[in-house]
Coordinates of C-alpha atoms and ligand atoms in Angstrom, one line a residue:
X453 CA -23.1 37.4 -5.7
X454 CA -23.9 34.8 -2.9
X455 CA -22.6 35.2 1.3
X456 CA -23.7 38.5 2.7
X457 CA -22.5 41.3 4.1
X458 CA -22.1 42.7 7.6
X459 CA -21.7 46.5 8.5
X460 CA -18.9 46.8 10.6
X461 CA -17.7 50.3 11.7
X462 CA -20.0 51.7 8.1
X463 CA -18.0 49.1 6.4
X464 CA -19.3 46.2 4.5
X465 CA -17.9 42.5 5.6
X466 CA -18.4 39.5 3.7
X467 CA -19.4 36.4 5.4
X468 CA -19.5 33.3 4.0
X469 CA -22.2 31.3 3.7
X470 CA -22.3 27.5 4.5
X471 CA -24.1 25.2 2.0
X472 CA -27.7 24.3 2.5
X473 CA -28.5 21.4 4.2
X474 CA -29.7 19.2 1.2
X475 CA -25.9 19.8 -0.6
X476 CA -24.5 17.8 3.2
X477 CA -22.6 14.6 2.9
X478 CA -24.8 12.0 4.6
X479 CA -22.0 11.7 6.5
X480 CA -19.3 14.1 7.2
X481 CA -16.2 12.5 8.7
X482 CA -13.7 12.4 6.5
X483 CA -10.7 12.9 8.7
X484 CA -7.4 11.1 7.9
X485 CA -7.5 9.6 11.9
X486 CA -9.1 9.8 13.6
X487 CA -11.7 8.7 11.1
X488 CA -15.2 7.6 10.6
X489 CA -16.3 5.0 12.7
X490 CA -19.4 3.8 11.4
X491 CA -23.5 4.0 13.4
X492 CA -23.3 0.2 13.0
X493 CA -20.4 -0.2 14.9
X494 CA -21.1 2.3 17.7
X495 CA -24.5 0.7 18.1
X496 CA -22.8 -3.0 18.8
X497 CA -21.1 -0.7 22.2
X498 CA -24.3 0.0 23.7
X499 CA -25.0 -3.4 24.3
X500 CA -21.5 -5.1 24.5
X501 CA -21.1 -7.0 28.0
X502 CA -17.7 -7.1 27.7
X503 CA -17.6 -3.8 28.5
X504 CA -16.5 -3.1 32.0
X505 CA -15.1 -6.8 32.3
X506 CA -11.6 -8.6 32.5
X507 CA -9.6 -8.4 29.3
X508 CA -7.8 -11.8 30.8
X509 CA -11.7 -13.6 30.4
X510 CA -13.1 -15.3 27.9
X511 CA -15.3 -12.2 26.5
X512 CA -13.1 -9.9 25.6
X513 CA -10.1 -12.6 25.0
X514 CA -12.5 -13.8 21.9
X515 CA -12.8 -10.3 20.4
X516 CA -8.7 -10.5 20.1
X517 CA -9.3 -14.0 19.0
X518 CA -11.8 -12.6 16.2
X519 CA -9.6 -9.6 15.3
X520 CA -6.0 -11.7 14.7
X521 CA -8.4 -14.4 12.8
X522 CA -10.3 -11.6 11.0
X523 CA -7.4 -9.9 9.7
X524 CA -5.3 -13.2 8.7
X525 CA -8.1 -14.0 6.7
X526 CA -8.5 -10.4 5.1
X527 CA -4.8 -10.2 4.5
X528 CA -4.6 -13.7 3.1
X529 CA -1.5 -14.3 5.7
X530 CA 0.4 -17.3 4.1
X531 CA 1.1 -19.9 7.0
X532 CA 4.4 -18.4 9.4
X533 CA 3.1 -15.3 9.4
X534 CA 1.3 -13.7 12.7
X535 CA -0.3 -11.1 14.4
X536 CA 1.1 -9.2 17.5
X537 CA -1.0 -6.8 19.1
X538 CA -0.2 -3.9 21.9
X539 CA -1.2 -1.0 23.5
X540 CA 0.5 2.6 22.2
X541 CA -0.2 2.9 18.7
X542 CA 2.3 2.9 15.3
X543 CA 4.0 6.1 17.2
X544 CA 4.9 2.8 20.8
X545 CA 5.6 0.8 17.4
X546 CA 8.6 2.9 16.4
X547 CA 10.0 2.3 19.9
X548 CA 8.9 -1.6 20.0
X549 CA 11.0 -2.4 16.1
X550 CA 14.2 -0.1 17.5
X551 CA 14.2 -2.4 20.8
X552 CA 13.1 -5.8 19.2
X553 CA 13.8 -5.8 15.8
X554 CA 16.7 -3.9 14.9
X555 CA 20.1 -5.5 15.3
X556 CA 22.8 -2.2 14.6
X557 CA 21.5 -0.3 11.3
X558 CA 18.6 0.9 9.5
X559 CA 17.9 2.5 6.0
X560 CA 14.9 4.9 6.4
X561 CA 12.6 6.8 3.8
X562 CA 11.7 9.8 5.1
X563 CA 9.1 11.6 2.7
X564 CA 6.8 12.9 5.6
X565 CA 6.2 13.4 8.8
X566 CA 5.3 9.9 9.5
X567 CA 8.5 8.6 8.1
X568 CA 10.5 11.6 9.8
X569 CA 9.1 10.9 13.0
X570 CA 10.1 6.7 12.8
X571 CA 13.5 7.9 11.4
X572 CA 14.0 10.1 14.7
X573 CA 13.3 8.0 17.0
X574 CA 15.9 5.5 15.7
X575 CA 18.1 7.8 15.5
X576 CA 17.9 8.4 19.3
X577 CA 18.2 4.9 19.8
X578 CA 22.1 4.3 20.4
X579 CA 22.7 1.2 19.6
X580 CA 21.1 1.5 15.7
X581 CA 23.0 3.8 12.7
X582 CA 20.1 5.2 10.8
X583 CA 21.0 6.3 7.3
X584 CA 18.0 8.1 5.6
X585 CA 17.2 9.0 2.0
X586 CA 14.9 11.6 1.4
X587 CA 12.3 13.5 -0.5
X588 CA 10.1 16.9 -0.6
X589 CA 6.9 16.6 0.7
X590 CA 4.5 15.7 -2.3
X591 CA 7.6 13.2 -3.7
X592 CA 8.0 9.6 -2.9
X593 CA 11.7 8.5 -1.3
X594 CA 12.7 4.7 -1.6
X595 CA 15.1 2.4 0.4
X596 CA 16.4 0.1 -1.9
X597 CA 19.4 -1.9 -2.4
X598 CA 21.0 -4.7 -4.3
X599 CA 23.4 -5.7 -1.4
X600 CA 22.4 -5.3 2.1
X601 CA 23.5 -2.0 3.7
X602 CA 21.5 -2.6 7.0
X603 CA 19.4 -5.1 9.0
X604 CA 15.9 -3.1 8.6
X605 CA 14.5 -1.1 5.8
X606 CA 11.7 0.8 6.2
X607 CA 9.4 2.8 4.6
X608 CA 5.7 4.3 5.2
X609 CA 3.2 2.8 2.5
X610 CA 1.0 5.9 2.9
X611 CA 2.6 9.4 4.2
X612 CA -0.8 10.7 5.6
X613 CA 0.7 13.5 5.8
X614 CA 1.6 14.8 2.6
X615 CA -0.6 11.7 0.6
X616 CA 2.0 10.0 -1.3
X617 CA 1.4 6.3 -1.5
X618 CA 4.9 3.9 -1.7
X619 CA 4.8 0.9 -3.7
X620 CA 5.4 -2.0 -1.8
X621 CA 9.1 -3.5 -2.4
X622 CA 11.6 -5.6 -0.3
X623 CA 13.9 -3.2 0.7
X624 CA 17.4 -5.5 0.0
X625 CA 17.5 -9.2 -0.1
X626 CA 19.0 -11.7 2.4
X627 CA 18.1 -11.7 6.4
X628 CA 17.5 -7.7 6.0
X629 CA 14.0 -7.4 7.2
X630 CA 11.4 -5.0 5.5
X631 CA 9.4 -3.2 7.8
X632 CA 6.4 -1.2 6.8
X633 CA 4.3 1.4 8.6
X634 CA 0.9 0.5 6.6
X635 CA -0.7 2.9 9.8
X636 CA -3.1 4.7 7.7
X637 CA -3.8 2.1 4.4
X638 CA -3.8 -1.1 6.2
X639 CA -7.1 -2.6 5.2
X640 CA -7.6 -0.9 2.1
X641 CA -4.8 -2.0 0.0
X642 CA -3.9 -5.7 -1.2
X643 CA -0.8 -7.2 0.3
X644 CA 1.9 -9.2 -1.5
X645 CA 3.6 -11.3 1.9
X646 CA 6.9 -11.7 0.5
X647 CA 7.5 -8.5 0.1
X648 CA 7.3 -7.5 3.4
X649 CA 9.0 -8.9 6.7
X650 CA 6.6 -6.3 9.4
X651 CA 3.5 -4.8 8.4
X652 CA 2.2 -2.0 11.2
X653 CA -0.9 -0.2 11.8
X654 CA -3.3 1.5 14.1
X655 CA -6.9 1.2 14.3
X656 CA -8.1 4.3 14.1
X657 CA -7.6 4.7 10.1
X658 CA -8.8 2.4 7.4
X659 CA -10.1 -0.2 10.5
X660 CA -12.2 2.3 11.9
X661 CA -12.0 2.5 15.7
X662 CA -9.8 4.0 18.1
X663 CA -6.5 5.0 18.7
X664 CA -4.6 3.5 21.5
X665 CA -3.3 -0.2 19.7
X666 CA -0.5 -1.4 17.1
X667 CA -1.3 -4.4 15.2
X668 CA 1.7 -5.9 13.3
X669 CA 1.6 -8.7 11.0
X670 CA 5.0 -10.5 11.0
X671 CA 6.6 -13.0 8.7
X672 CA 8.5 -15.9 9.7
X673 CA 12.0 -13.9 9.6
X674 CA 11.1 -11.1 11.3
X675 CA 9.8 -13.5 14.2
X676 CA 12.9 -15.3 14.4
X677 CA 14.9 -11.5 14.7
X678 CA 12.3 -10.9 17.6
X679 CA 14.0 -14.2 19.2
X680 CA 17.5 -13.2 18.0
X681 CA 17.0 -9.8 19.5
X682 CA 15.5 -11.0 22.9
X683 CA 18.1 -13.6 23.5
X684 CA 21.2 -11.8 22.2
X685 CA 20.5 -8.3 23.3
X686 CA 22.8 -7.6 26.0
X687 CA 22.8 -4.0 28.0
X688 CA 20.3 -2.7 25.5
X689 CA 17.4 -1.4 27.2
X690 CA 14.3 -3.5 26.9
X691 CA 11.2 -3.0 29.1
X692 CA 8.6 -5.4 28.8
X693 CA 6.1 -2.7 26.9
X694 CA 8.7 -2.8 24.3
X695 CA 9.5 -6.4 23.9
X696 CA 8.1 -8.3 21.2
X697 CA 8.8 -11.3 22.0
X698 CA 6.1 -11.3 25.1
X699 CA 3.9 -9.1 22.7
X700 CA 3.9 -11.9 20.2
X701 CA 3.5 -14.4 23.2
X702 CA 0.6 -12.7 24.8
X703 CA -1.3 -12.4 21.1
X704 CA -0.5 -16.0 21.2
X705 CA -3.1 -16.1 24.1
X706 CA -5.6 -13.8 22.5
X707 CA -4.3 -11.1 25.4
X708 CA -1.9 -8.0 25.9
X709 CA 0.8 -7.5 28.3
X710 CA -1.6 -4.6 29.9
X711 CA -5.1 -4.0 29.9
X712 CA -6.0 -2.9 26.3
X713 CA -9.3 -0.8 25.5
X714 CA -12.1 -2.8 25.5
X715 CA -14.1 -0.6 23.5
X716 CA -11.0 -0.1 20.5
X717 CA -10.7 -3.7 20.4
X718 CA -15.0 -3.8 20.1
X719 CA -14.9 -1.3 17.0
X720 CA -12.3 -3.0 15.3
X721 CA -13.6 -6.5 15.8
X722 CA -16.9 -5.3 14.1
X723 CA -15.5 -3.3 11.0
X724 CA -12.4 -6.3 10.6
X725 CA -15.6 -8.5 10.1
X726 CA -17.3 -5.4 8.1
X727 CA -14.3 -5.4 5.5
X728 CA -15.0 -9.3 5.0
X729 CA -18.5 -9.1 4.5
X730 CA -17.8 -6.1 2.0
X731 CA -15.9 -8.1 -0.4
X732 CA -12.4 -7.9 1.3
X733 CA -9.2 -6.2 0.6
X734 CA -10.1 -6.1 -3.4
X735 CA -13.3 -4.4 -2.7
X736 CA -11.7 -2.2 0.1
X737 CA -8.8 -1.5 -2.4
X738 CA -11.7 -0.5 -5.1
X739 CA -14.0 1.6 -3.0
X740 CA -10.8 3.4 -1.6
X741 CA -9.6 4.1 -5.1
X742 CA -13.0 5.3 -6.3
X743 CA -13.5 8.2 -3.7
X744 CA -9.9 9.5 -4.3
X745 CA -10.7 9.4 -8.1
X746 CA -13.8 11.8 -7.1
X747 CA -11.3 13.6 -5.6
X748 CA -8.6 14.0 -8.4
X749 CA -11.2 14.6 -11.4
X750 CA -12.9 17.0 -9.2
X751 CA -9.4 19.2 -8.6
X752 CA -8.7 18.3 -12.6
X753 CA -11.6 20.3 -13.5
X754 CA -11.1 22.8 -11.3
X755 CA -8.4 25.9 -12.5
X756 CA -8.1 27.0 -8.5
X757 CA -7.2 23.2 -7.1
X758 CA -4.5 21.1 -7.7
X759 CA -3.2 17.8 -6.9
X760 CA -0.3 18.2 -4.6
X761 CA 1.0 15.2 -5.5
X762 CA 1.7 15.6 -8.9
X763 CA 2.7 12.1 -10.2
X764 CA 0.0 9.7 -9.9
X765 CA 1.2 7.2 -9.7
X766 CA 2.4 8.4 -6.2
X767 CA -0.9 9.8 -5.5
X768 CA -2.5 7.8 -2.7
X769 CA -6.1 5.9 -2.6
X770 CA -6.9 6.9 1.1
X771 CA -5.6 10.8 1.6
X772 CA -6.2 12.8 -0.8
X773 CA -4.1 16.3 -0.6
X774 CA -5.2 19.3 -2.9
X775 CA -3.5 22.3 -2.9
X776 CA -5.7 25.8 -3.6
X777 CA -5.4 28.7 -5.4
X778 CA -4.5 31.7 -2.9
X779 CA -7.7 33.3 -3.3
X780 CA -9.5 30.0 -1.9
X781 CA -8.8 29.7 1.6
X782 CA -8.6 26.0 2.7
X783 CA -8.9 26.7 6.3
X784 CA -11.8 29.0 5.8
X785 CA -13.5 26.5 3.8
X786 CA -12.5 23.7 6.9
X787 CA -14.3 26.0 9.0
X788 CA -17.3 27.1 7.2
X789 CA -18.3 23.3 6.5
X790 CA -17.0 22.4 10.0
X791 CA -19.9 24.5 11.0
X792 CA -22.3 22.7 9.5
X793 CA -20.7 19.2 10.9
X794 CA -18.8 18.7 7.9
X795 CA -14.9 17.5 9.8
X796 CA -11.2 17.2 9.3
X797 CA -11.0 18.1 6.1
X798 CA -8.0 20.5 6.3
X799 CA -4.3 20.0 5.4
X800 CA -1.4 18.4 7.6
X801 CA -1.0 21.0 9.5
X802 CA 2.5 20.7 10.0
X803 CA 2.9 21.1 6.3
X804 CA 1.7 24.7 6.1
X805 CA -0.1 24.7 2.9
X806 CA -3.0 26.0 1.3
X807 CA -4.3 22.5 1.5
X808 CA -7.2 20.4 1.7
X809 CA -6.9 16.9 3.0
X810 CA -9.7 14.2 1.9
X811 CA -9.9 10.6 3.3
X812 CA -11.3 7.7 1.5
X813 CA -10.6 5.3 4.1
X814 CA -13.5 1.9 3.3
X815 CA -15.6 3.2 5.4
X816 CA -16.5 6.7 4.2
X817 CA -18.9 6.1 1.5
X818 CA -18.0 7.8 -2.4
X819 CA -21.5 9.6 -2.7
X820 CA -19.6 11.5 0.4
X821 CA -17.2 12.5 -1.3
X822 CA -18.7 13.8 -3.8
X823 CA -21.0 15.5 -2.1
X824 CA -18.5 17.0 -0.1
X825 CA -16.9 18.3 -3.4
X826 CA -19.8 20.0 -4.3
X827 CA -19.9 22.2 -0.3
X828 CA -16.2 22.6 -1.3
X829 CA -17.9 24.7 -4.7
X830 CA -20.3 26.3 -2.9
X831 CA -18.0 27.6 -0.5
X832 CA -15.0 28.1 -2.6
X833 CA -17.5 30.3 -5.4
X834 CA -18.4 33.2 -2.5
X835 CA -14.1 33.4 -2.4
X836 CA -13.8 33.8 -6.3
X837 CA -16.3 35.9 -7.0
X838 CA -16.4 38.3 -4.0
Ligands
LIG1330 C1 -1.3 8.2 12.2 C2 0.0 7.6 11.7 C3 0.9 7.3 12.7 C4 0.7 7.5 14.2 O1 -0.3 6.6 14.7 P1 -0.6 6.7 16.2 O2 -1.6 5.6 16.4 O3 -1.2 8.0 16.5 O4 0.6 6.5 17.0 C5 2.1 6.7 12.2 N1 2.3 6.5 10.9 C6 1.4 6.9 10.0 C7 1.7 6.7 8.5 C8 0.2 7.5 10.4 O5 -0.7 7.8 9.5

């Protein structure tokens, strides 16, 4: 039997024992966001000038010019489509498409938190009717109709939070607009344009740097809604922070309406130009898919581990989610490797389950994961056999 035993009180009290340090990952981020942010990356900070300068200069106003021109050439934008970028993250997003991009009415899928949370804070908004359709956590809920029933569909591409990946379909046809939050796959996942009117992210996921920004890739339509919206809108409430219309205009200018962080905007200039050099989207999409493969043949092969998602065609290529056996406690695993600087691998915790949660964002590498697999044994083994 491996861990040891403590004497507490004359009784005996099993510890358990963290791998060895030749079983370690190289690396051992593999949170779902924030994630790894590659040495490479960090080491371009150290030296950047632009640090500690105006974001309306030159400097730093070409590393917004290299991140909109790095990710129209990764995502193969077709010629209309553009880039807005602002400070808040996907969560100021929700707030930014319910002030300039709705007109009345939305059709939500809820299937998660993330969706849940998007589908709330329309809801608060009074000028929109939200209708949502919905599924358990671990299922996949589309919005999908043959005749328009709203002006905005929208659906999360990957539910982080329960690891259930949407297909990528135009939610109705006609002037509704399709709007994705692609927060935690954009960048590691190839995009088909006419599908989708609004395509939002952060950076802190697949692209590797901090939180603190929303990038959002729109098509021709949903920019002429932004102008439909701005000019038509009435007593709706519309600060400038959630106006899209100066977001797009100040992207225009390679700026942002307020002073954005320099060192977010850094990162994710180095790992857009990363992604390129690595092959792209294709080559993102394949490395992605790889480590959650590891992940899925491991838990196959395992009688105490599960996929929570059980279809898999549902099953997303970024966050893996595996549910244990009682006996194998995911948190005490989280914190045993934890120890050993081993992060982030435990479940949503808003979910509640006996859960671990793996990501394969581009830039953890699949040796990783599979090394991490193996801790996972050697930790899981004291908690079956003890
Ligand atoms: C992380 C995440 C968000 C929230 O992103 P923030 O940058 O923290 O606002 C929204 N949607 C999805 C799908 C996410 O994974």
């Amino acid at each position: 039997m491996r861990g040891k035993h403590l004497w507490i009180y004359g009784y005996p009290v099993k510890t358990i024992l963290p791998p060895p340090p030749e079983m370690l990952p190289a690396d051992g981020h593999f949170g779902s966001g924030p994630s790894r942010i590659r040495p490479e990356q960090v080491r371009v900070l150290a030296t950047a000038s632009e640090l500690g300068t105006s974001h309306r200069k030159p400097a730093v106003k070409s590393r917004v010019h290299g991140i909109r021109e790095g990710l129209a050439e990764l995502f193969s934008l077709p010629t209309g489509y553009e880039i807005a970028i602002g400070n808040g993250g996907a969560t100021a997003f929700w707030s930014v498409a319910a002030a300039s991009l709705v007109r009345s009415s939305t059709k939500n899928a809820v299937f998660g938190e993330f969706g849940g949370k998007c589908a709330a804070d329309w809801q608060a908004a009074d000028w929109i009717h939200v209708e949502t359709v919905r599924a358990d956590p671990g299922k996949l809920a589309t919005v999908q109709d043959q005749v328009a029933q709203a002006d905005v569909y929208a659906y999360p591409q990957n539910e982080t939070s329960t690891g259930v990946q949407s297909p990528l379909y135009r939610g109705a046809p006609g002037d509704a607009l399709t709007v994705v939050d692609a927060t935690s796959i954009a960048g590691a996942v190839t995009v088909d344009w006419d599908l989708v009117d609004t395509y939002y992210f952060s950076p802190q996921k697949c692209l590797g740097s901090e939180g603190g920004l929303w990038l959002a890739v729109l098509s021709p339509a949903a920019i002429e809604r932004v102008e439909e919206v701005a000019a038509n809108r009435g007593s709706r409430f519309m600060p400038s922070f959630l106006n899209l219309s100066t977001a797009l205009k100040q992207s225009r200018l390679d700026q942002t309406l307020n002073t954005p962080a320099i060192a977010t905007l850094i990162l994710l200039d180095e790992q857009v130009r990363w992604l390129l050099d690595q092959g792209g989207l294709a080559a993102a999409q394949a490395k992605a898919s790889a480590g959650a493969r590891a992940v899925s043949d491991w838990a196959d092969q395992r009688d105490w581990a599960r996929m929570f998602v059980e279809d898999p065609e549902h099953r997303s290529i970024v966050t893996s989610t595996v549910d244990l056996a009682p006996e194998v406690s995911a948190d005490e695993i989280a914190k045993t490797l934890h120890e050993v600087g081993v992060h982030d691998i435990e479940g949503y915790r808003g979910l509640g389950r006996n859960q671990l949660r793996i990501a394969s964002f581009p830039s953890v590498e699949t040796e990783d994961i599979k090394a991490l697999l193996n801790c996972v044994d050697f930790v899981a083994s004291q908690m079956i056999i003890a």
